CSV table of C-alpha atoms and ligand atoms in Angstrom, one decimal:
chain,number,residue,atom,x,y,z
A,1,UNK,CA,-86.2,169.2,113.0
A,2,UNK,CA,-89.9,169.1,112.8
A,3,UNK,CA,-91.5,166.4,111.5
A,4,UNK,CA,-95.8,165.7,111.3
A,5,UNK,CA,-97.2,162.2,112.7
A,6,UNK,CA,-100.5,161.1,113.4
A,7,UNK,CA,-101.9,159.8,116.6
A,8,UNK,CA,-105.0,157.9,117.5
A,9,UNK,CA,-107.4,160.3,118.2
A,10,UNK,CA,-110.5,158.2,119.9
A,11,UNK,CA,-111.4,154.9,119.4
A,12,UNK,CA,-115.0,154.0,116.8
A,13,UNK,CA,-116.1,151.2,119.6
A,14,UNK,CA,-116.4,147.8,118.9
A,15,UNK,CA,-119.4,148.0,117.0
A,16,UNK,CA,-118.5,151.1,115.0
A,17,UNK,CA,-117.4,152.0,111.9
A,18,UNK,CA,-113.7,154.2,111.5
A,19,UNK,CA,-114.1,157.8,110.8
A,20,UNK,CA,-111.1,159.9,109.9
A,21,UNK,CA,-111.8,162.0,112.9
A,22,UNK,CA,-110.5,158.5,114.7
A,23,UNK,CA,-106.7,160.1,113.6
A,24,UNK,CA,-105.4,163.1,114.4
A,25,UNK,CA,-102.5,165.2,112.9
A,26,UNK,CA,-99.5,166.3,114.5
A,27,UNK,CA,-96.5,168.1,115.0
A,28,UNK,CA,-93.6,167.2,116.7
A,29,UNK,CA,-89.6,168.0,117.4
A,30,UNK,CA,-87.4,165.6,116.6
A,31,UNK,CA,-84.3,165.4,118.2
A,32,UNK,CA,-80.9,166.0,116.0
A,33,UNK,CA,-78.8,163.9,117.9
A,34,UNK,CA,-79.0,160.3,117.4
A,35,UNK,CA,-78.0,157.4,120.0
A,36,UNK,CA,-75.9,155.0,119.1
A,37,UNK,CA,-77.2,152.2,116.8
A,38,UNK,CA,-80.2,154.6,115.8
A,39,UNK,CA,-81.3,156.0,112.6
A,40,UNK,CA,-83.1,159.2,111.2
A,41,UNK,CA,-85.8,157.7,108.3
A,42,UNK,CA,-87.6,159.6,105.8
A,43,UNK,CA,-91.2,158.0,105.5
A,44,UNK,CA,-91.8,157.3,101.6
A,45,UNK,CA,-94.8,154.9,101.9
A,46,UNK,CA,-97.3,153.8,104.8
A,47,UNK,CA,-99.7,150.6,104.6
A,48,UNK,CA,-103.1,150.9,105.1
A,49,UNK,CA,-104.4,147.4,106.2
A,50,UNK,CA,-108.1,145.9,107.4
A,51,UNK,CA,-106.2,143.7,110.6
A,52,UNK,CA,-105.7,147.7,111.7
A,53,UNK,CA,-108.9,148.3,112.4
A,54,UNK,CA,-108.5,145.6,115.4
A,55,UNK,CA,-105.8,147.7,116.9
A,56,UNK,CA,-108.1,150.6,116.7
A,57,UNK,CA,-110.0,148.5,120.0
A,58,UNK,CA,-109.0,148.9,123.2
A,59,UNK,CA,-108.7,144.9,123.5
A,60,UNK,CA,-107.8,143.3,119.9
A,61,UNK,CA,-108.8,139.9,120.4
A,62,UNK,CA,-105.9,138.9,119.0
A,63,UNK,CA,-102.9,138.0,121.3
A,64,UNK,CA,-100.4,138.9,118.4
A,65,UNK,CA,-101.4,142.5,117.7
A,66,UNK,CA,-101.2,145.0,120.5
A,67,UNK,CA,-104.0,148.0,120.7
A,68,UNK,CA,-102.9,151.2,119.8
A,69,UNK,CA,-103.5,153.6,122.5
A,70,UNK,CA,-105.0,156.9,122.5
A,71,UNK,CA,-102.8,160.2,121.4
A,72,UNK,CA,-100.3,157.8,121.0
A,73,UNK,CA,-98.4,157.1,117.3
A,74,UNK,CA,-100.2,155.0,115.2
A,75,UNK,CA,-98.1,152.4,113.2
A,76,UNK,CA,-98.1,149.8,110.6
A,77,UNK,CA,-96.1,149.1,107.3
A,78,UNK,CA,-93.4,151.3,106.1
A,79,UNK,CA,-91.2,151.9,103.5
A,80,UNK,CA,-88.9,155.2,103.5
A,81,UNK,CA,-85.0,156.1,103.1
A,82,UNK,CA,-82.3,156.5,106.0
A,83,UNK,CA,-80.8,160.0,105.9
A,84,UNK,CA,-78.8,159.5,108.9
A,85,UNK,CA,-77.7,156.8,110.4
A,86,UNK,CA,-74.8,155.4,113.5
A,87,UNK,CA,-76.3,152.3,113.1
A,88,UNK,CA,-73.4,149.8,111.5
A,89,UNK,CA,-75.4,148.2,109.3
A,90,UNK,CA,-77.0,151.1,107.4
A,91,UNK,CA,-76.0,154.0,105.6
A,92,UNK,CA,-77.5,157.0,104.2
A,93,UNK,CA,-79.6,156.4,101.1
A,94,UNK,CA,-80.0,153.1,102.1
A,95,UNK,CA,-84.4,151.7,101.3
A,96,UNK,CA,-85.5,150.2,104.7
A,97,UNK,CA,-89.0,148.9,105.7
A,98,UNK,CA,-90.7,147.6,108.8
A,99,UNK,CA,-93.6,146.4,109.7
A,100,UNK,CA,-94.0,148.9,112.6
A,101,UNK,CA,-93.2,151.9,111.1
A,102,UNK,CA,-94.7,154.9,112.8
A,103,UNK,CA,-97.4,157.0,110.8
A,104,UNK,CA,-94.8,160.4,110.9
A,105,UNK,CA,-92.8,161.9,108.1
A,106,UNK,CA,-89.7,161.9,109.9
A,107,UNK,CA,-88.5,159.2,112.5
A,108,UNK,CA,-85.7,158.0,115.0
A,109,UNK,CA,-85.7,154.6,115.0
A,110,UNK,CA,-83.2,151.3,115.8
A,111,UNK,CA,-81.8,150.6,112.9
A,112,UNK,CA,-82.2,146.9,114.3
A,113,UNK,CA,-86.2,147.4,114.1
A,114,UNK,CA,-85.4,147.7,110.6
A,115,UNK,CA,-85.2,145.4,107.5
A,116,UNK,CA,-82.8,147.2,104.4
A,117,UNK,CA,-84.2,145.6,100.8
A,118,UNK,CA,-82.7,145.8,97.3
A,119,UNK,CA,-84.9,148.3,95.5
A,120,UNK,CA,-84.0,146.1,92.0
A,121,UNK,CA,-86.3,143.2,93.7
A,122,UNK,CA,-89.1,145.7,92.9
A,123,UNK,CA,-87.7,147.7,89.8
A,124,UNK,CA,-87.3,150.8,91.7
A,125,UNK,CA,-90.9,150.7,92.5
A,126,UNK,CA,-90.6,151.0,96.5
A,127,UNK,CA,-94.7,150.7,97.3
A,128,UNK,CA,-94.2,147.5,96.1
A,129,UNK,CA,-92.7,146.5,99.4
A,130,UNK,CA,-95.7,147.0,100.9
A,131,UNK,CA,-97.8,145.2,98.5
A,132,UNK,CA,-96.8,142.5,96.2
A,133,UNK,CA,-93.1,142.3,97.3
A,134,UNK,CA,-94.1,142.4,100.7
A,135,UNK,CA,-96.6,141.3,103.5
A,136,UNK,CA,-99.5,141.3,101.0
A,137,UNK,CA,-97.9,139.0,98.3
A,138,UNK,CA,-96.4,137.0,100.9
A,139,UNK,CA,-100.3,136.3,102.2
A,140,UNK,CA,-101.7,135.4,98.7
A,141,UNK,CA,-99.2,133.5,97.5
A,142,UNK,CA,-98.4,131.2,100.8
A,143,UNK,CA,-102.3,131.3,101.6
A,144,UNK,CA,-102.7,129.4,98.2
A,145,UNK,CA,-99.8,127.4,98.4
A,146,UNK,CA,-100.4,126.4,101.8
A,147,UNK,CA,-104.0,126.1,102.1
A,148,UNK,CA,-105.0,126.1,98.6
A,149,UNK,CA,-104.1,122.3,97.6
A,150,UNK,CA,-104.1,123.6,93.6
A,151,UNK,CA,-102.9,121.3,91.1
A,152,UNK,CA,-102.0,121.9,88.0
A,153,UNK,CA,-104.3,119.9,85.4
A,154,UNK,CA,-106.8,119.2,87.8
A,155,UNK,CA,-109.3,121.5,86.0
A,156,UNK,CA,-110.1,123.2,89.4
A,157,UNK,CA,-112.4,126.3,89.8
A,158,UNK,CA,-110.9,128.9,92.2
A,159,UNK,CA,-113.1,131.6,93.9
A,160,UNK,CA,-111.9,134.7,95.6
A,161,UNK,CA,-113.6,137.4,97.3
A,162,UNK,CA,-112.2,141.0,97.8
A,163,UNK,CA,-110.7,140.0,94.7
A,164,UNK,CA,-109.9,143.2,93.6
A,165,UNK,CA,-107.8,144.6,96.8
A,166,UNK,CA,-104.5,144.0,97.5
A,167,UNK,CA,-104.5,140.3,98.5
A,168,UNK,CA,-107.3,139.3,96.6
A,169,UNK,CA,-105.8,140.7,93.1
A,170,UNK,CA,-103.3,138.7,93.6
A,171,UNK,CA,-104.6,135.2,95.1
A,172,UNK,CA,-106.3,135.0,92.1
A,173,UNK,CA,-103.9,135.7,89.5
A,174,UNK,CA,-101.7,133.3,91.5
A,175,UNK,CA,-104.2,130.3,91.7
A,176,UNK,CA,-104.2,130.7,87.5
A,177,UNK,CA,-100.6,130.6,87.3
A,178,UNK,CA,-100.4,127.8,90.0
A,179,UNK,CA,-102.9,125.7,87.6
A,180,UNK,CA,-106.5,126.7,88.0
A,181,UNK,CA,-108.8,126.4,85.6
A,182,UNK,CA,-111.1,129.2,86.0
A,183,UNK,CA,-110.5,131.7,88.6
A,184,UNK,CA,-114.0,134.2,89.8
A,185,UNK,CA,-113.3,136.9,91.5
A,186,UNK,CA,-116.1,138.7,93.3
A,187,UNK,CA,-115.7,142.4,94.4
A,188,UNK,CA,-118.1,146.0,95.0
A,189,UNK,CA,-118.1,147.4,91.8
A,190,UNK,CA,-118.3,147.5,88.1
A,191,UNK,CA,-115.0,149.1,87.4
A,192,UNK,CA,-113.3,146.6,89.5
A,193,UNK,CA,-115.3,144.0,87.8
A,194,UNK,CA,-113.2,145.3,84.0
A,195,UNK,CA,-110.0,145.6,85.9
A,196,UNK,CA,-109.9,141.3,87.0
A,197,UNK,CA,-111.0,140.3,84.1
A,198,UNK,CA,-109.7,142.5,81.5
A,199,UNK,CA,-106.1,143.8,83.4
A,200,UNK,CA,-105.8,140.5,85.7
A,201,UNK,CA,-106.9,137.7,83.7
A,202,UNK,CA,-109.7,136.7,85.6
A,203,UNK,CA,-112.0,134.2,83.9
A,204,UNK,CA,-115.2,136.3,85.4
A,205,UNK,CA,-116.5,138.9,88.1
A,206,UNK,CA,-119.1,139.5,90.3
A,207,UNK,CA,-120.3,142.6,91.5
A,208,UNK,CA,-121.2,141.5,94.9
A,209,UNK,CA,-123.6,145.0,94.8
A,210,UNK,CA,-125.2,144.7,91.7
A,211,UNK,CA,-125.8,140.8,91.4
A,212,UNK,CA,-127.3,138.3,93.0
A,213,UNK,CA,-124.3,136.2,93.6
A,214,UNK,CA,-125.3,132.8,93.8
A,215,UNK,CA,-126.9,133.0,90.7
A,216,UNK,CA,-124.2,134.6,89.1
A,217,UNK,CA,-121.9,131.7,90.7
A,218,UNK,CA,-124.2,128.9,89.6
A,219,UNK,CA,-124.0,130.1,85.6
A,220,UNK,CA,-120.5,131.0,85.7
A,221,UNK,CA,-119.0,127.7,87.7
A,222,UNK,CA,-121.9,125.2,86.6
A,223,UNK,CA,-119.3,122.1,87.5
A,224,UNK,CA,-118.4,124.0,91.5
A,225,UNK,CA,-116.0,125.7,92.7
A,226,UNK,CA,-112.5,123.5,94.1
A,227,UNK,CA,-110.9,126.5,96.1
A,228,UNK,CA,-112.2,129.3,97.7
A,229,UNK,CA,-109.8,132.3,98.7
A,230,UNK,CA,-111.9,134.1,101.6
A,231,UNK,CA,-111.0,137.4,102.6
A,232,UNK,CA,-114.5,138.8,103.6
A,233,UNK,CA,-116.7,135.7,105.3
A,234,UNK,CA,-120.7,136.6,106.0
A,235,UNK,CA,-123.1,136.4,103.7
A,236,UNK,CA,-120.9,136.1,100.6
A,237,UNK,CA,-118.8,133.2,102.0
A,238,UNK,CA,-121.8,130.8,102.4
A,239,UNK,CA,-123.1,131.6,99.3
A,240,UNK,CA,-119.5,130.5,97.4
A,241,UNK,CA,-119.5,127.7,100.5
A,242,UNK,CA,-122.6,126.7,99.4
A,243,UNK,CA,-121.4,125.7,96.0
A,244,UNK,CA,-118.3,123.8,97.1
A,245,UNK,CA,-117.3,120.3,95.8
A,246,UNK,CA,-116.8,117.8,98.0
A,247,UNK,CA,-113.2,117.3,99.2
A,248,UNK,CA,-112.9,121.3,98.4
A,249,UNK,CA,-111.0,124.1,99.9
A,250,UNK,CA,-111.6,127.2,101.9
A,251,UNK,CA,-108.1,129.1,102.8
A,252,UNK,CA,-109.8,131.4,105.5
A,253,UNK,CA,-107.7,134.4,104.9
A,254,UNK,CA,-109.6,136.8,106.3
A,255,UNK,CA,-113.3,138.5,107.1
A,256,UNK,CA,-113.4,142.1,106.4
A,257,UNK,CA,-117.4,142.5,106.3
A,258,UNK,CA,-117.4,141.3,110.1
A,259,UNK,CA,-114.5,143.6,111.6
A,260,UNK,CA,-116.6,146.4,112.2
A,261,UNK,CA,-118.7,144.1,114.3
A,262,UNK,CA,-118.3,142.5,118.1
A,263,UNK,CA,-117.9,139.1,117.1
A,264,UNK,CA,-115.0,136.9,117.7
A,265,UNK,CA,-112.9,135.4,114.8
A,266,UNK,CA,-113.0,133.7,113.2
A,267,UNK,CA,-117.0,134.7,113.4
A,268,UNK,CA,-119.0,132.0,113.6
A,269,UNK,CA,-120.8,130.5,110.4
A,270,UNK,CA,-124.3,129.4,109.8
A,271,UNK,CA,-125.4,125.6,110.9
A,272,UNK,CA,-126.2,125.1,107.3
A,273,UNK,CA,-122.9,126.1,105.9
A,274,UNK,CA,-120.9,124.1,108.9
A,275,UNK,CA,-123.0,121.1,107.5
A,276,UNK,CA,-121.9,121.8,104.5
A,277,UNK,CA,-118.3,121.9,105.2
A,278,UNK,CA,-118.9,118.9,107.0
A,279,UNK,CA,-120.8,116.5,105.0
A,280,UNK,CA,-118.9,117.4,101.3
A,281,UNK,CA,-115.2,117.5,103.4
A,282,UNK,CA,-114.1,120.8,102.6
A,283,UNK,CA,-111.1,122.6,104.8
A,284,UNK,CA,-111.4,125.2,106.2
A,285,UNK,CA,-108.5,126.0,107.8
A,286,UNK,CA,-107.3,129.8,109.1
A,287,UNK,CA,-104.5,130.7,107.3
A,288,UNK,CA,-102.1,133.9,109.6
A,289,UNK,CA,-99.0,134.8,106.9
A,290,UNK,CA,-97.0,135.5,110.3
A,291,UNK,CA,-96.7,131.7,110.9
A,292,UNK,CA,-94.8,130.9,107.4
A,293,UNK,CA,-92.0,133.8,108.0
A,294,UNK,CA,-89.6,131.0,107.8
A,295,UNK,CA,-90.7,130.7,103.9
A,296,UNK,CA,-90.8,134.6,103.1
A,297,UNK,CA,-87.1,134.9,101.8
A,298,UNK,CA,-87.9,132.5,99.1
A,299,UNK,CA,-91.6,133.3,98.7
A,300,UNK,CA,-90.1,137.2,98.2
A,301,UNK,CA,-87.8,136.3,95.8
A,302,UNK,CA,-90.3,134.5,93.9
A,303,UNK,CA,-93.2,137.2,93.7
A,304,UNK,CA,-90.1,139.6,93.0
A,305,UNK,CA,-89.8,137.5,89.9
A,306,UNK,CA,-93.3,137.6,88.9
A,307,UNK,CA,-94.0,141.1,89.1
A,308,UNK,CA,-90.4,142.1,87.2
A,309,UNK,CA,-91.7,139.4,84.4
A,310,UNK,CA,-95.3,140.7,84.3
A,311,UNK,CA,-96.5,137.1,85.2
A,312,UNK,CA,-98.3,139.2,87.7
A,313,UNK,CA,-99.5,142.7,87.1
A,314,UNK,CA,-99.8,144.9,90.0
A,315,UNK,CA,-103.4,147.8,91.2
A,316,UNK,CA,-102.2,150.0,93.3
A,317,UNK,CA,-104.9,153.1,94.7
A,318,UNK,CA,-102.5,156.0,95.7
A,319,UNK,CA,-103.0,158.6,97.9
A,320,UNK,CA,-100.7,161.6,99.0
A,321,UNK,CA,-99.7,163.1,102.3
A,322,UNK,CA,-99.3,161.8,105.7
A,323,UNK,CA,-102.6,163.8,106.4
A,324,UNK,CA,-104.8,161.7,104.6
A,325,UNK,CA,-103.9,158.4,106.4
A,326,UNK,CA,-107.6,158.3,108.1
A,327,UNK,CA,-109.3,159.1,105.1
A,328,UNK,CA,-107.1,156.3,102.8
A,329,UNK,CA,-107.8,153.6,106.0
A,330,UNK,CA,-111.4,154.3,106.2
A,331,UNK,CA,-111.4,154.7,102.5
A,332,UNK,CA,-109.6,150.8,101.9
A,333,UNK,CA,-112.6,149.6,104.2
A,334,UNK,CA,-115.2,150.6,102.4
A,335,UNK,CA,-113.9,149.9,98.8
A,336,UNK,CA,-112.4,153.1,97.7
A,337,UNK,CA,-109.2,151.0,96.5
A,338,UNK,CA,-108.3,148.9,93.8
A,339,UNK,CA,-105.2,147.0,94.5
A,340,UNK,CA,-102.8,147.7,97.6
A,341,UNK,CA,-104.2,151.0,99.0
A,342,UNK,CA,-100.8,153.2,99.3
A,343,UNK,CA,-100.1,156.2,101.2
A,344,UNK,CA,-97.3,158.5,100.2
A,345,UNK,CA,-95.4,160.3,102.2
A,346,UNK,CA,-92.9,162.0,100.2
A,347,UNK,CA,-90.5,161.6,97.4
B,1,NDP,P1,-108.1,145.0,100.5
B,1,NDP,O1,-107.1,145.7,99.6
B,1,NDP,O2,-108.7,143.8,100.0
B,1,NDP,O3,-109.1,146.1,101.0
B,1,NDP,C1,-110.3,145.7,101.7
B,1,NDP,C2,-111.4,145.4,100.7
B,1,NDP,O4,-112.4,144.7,101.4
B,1,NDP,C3,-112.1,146.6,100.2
B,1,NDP,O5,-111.4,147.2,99.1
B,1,NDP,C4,-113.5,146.2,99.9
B,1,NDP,O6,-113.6,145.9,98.5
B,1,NDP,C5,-113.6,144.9,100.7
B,1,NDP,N1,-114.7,145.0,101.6
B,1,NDP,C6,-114.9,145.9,102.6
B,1,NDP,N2,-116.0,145.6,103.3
B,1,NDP,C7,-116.6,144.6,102.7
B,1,NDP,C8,-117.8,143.8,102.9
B,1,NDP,N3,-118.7,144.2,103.9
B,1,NDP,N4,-118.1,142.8,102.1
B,1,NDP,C9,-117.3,142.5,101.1
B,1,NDP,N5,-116.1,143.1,100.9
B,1,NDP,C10,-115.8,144.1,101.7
B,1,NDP,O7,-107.3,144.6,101.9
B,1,NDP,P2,-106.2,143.5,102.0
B,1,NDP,O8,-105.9,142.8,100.7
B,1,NDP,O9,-105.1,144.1,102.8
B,1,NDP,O10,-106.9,142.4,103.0
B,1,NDP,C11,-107.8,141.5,102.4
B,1,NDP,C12,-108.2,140.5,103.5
B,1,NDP,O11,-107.0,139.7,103.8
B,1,NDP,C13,-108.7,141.1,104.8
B,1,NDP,O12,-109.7,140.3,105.3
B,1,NDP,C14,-107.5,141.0,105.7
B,1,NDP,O13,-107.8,140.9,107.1
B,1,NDP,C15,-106.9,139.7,105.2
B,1,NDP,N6,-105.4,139.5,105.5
B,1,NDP,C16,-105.1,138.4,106.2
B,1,NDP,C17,-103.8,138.1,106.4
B,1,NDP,C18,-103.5,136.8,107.1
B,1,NDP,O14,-102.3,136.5,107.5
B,1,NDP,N7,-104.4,135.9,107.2
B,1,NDP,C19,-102.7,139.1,106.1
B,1,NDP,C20,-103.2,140.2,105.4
B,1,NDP,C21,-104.5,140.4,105.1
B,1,NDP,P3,-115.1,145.8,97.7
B,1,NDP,O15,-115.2,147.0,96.9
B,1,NDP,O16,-114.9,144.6,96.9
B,1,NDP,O17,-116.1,145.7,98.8
């Protein structure tokens, strides 16, 4: 059968910005006869993710992710549907994900590779195991609870940056819920700026663009901020850092406004703001999602529950066809999403 993946197609340098043109489209032949304990897979969903754009260098600098090589298959998170299978654990029909799922519509794979979830967990919604019901809730919910130190009645401030992608949208509906009593999100545009606070339940927004931030944060958290969910560092994290009560705390999820650049993470901050950090004793400690995989059953369950009781409401940006998996990753890093960015595949 034939089946249509993409493959690296050249690599934007360290110091570069991703171009769709860095993907290229394929098509390929895919053997009928499955080995035993393999599986044929229909893709349904692919992740686009910023950590990605590290695998897109010839050396990661991280020891965890591997590079993807050139004209090779590119792969991330998948969702999709088993339509064969001599694997004794899965059947046809049966909804499977992975975190290494290869960008194609079609694919052999060990059906050991694979994880087979309940679709109920997500009402039928399968995306959702790529975002809220999967990696991405897994990262705002156990970066707050394990780096977050909210209490309830504590009358804490909570500041998040990319607030209104996948992570961020929910770290900060999750610090409310968890007890916070104001939650700021800051993000790139006006229209994300209506969706926190109106759709989310944000307390305010900042249009990082538009705005002057530190003045913005000054009016809007005139007592400090407590907690500060980081997902983008530079100039944007100081000035939040900057405004940080003493005994405060930053969970360093990630910094998406330094991976286009050579600089190691995470990237080193300003004198001033370490001083800061220092003299007021706020954490800052790097939160990695893959270290608390011993918590995700529970922490799965739990989000599952949130999302089926609309505790949590869900943004999702989807785009369509396996073609456009450049332009939805290049896309994601410059803003083009709000919520979990979401390729589909098919139906
Ligand atoms: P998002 O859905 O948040 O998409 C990325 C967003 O980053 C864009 O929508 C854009 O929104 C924002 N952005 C891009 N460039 C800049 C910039 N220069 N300055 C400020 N904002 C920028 O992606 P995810 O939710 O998947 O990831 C969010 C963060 O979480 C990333 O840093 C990622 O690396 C990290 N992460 C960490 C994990 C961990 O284990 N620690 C696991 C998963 C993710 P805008 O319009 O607001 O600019």
């Amino acid at each position: 059968m034939h089946a249509r993946r993409v493959v690296l197609n050249s690599r934007p340098g360290k110091n570069g910005e991703p171009s769709p043109g860095n993907f290229r489209l394929e098509q390929i032949t895919l053997t009928p006869d499955l080995k035993d304990g393999q599986v044929l897979v229909r893709t349904l969903y692919l992740s686009v993710d910023p950590y990605m754009r590290c695998r897109m260098n010839e050396d990661t600098g991280a020891d965890y992710l591997g590079p993807w090589e050139l004209s090779e298959c590119v792969d991330g998170g998948g969702v999709g549907v088993v339509e064969t299978s001599r694997c004794s654990a899965l059947a046809e029909g049966d909804v499977v994900t992975s975190f290494n799922w290869p960008w194609q519509t079609h694919a052999v794979m060990m059906g050991s590779s694979l994880q087979k979830v309940d679709s109920q967990m997500v009402d039928g919604h399968l995306s959702y195991f790529l975002g809220p019901v999967g990696i991405t809730g897994l990262t705002a919910l156990l970066g707050v609870r394990e780096k977050g130190h909210v209490t309830k009645g504590a009358n804490q401030t909570m500041v998040v940056s990319g607030a209104a992608g996948a992570c961020g949208s929910l770290a900060g509906q999750i610090g409310r819920l968890d007890g916070c009593a104001g939650v700021v999100g800051i993000c790139g545009s006006n229209e994300k700026c209506r969706a926190l606070v109106e759709d989310l339940g944000f307390t305010a927004a900042i249009n990082y663009r538009s705005e002057d931030v530190s003045a913005r944060l000054k009016e809007i958290c005139p007592d400090g901020i407590d907690v500060y969910f980081d997902n983008v560092g530079g100039s944007i994290s100081e000035a939040v850092i900057e405004q940080m009560n003493r005994g405060g705390h930053v969970i360093l999820c990630g910094q998406i406004s330094q991976y286009n650049k050579d600089v190691p993470y995470p990237p080193p901050l300003s004198d001033k703001t370490q001083e800061i950090l220092q003299s007021r004793s706020i954490t800052r400690e790097r939160f990695m999602v893959l270290s608390y995989m011993s918590k995700s059953e529970a922490a799965l369950f739990e989000l599952s529950q949130l999302v089926k009781s609309a505790q949590i409401k869900v943004l999702e940006t989807v785009v369509n066809g396996i073609e456009n998996m450049g332009v939805a990753f290049c896309s994601m890093m410059k803003g083009g999403n709000i919520g979990k960015q979401i390729v589909k595949i098919s139906d």
